[in-house]
Each structure stands twice: as C-alpha cells, then as structure tokens.
Amino acid sequence: MTKRLFRSDDRVIAGVCAGIAEYLDFDPVAVRLGYAALTLFTAFAGIPFYIIAWIIMPEKNALQR
C-alpha cells in the first residue's frame, strides 16, 4: 500500500506540519520547529507555502466520509 500525504487531526493551525511529520515518521514538534526556523530565516517565505499546502492537502478523514 502506498503512503498518502494528508493533513493530520493532531493540528495546531491546520494540521499541515503534523501531516508531513506523519508521512515522514518524524516527531510533529520537530517538524513544526523546523518549519518555524525556516520561515524566519527565509524572510517569511514559509507562510505562502503553508497556505498553499493547507489548500492542496486533503484532510485525513475526508476520504472516509
């Protein structure tokens, strides 16, 4: 079975970072901290990425409904 990327139910804002963490088998806190650091060091370029990922990534339970 292939792995699919979904927004997680373990969400702080939209579940994007937690969904990426689940997909990569990482700790969600580590992914969130990495995202925050990269966003700060790239003059907030991570914010549009997060919004686009929020729109594109389906919710985990969306296919089960």
Short mmCIF file of C-alpha atoms in Angstrom, two decimals:
data_model
loop_
_atom_site.label_atom_id
_atom_site.label_comp_id
_atom_site.label_asym_id
_atom_site.label_seq_id
_atom_site.Cartn_x
_atom_site.Cartn_y
_atom_site.Cartn_z
CA MET A 1 0.00 0.00 0.00
CA THR A 2 1.32 3.44 -0.88
CA LYS A 3 1.63 6.22 1.66
CA ARG A 4 -0.51 9.29 1.14
CA LEU A 5 0.02 12.78 2.46
CA PHE A 6 -2.91 14.13 4.50
CA ARG A 7 -3.47 16.96 6.94
CA SER A 8 -3.41 15.48 10.42
CA ASP A 9 -6.02 15.53 13.16
CA ASP A 10 -3.16 16.47 15.53
CA ARG A 11 -3.34 20.07 14.45
CA VAL A 12 -2.24 23.38 15.84
CA ILE A 13 -3.47 25.52 12.93
CA ALA A 14 -4.45 23.31 10.00
CA GLY A 15 -2.54 20.05 10.51
CA VAL A 16 -0.05 20.60 7.67
CA CYS A 17 3.14 20.17 9.72
CA ALA A 18 1.71 17.22 11.65
CA GLY A 19 0.60 15.60 8.40
CA ILE A 20 4.10 15.97 6.96
CA ALA A 21 5.52 14.54 10.19
CA GLU A 22 3.22 11.51 9.99
CA TYR A 23 4.16 10.96 6.36
CA LEU A 24 7.90 11.12 7.12
CA ASP A 25 7.62 9.30 10.51
CA PHE A 26 9.05 12.29 12.40
CA ASP A 27 8.02 13.98 15.62
CA PRO A 28 5.44 16.68 14.82
CA VAL A 29 7.10 19.12 17.23
CA ALA A 30 10.40 18.77 15.35
CA VAL A 31 8.69 19.47 12.02
CA ARG A 32 6.89 22.50 13.49
CA LEU A 33 10.15 23.88 14.93
CA GLY A 34 11.96 23.28 11.63
CA TYR A 35 9.18 24.99 9.73
CA ALA A 36 9.23 27.97 12.10
CA ALA A 37 13.02 28.29 11.82
CA LEU A 38 12.97 28.07 8.03
CA THR A 39 10.17 30.61 7.86
CA LEU A 40 12.11 33.08 9.99
CA PHE A 41 15.38 32.59 8.09
CA THR A 42 13.76 32.94 4.64
CA ALA A 43 12.00 36.26 5.32
CA PHE A 44 8.67 34.53 5.98
CA ALA A 45 8.58 32.64 2.68
CA GLY A 46 7.11 29.67 4.54
CA ILE A 47 3.78 31.39 5.10
CA PRO A 48 2.59 31.19 1.47
CA PHE A 49 3.87 27.58 1.35
CA TYR A 50 1.77 26.72 4.41
CA ILE A 51 -1.35 28.34 2.97
CA ILE A 52 -0.91 26.53 -0.36
CA ALA A 53 -0.31 23.22 1.44
CA TRP A 54 -3.42 23.86 3.56
CA ILE A 55 -5.48 24.25 0.38
CA ILE A 56 -3.94 21.33 -1.54
CA MET A 57 -3.56 18.66 1.17
CA PRO A 58 -6.80 16.78 1.87
CA GLU A 59 -7.96 16.15 5.43
CA LYS A 60 -7.24 12.72 6.81
CA ASN A 61 -10.91 11.90 7.32
CA ALA A 62 -12.12 13.48 4.07
CA LEU A 63 -11.87 10.22 2.12
CA GLN A 64 -13.54 8.18 4.89
CA ARG A 65 -16.77 10.24 4.83
#
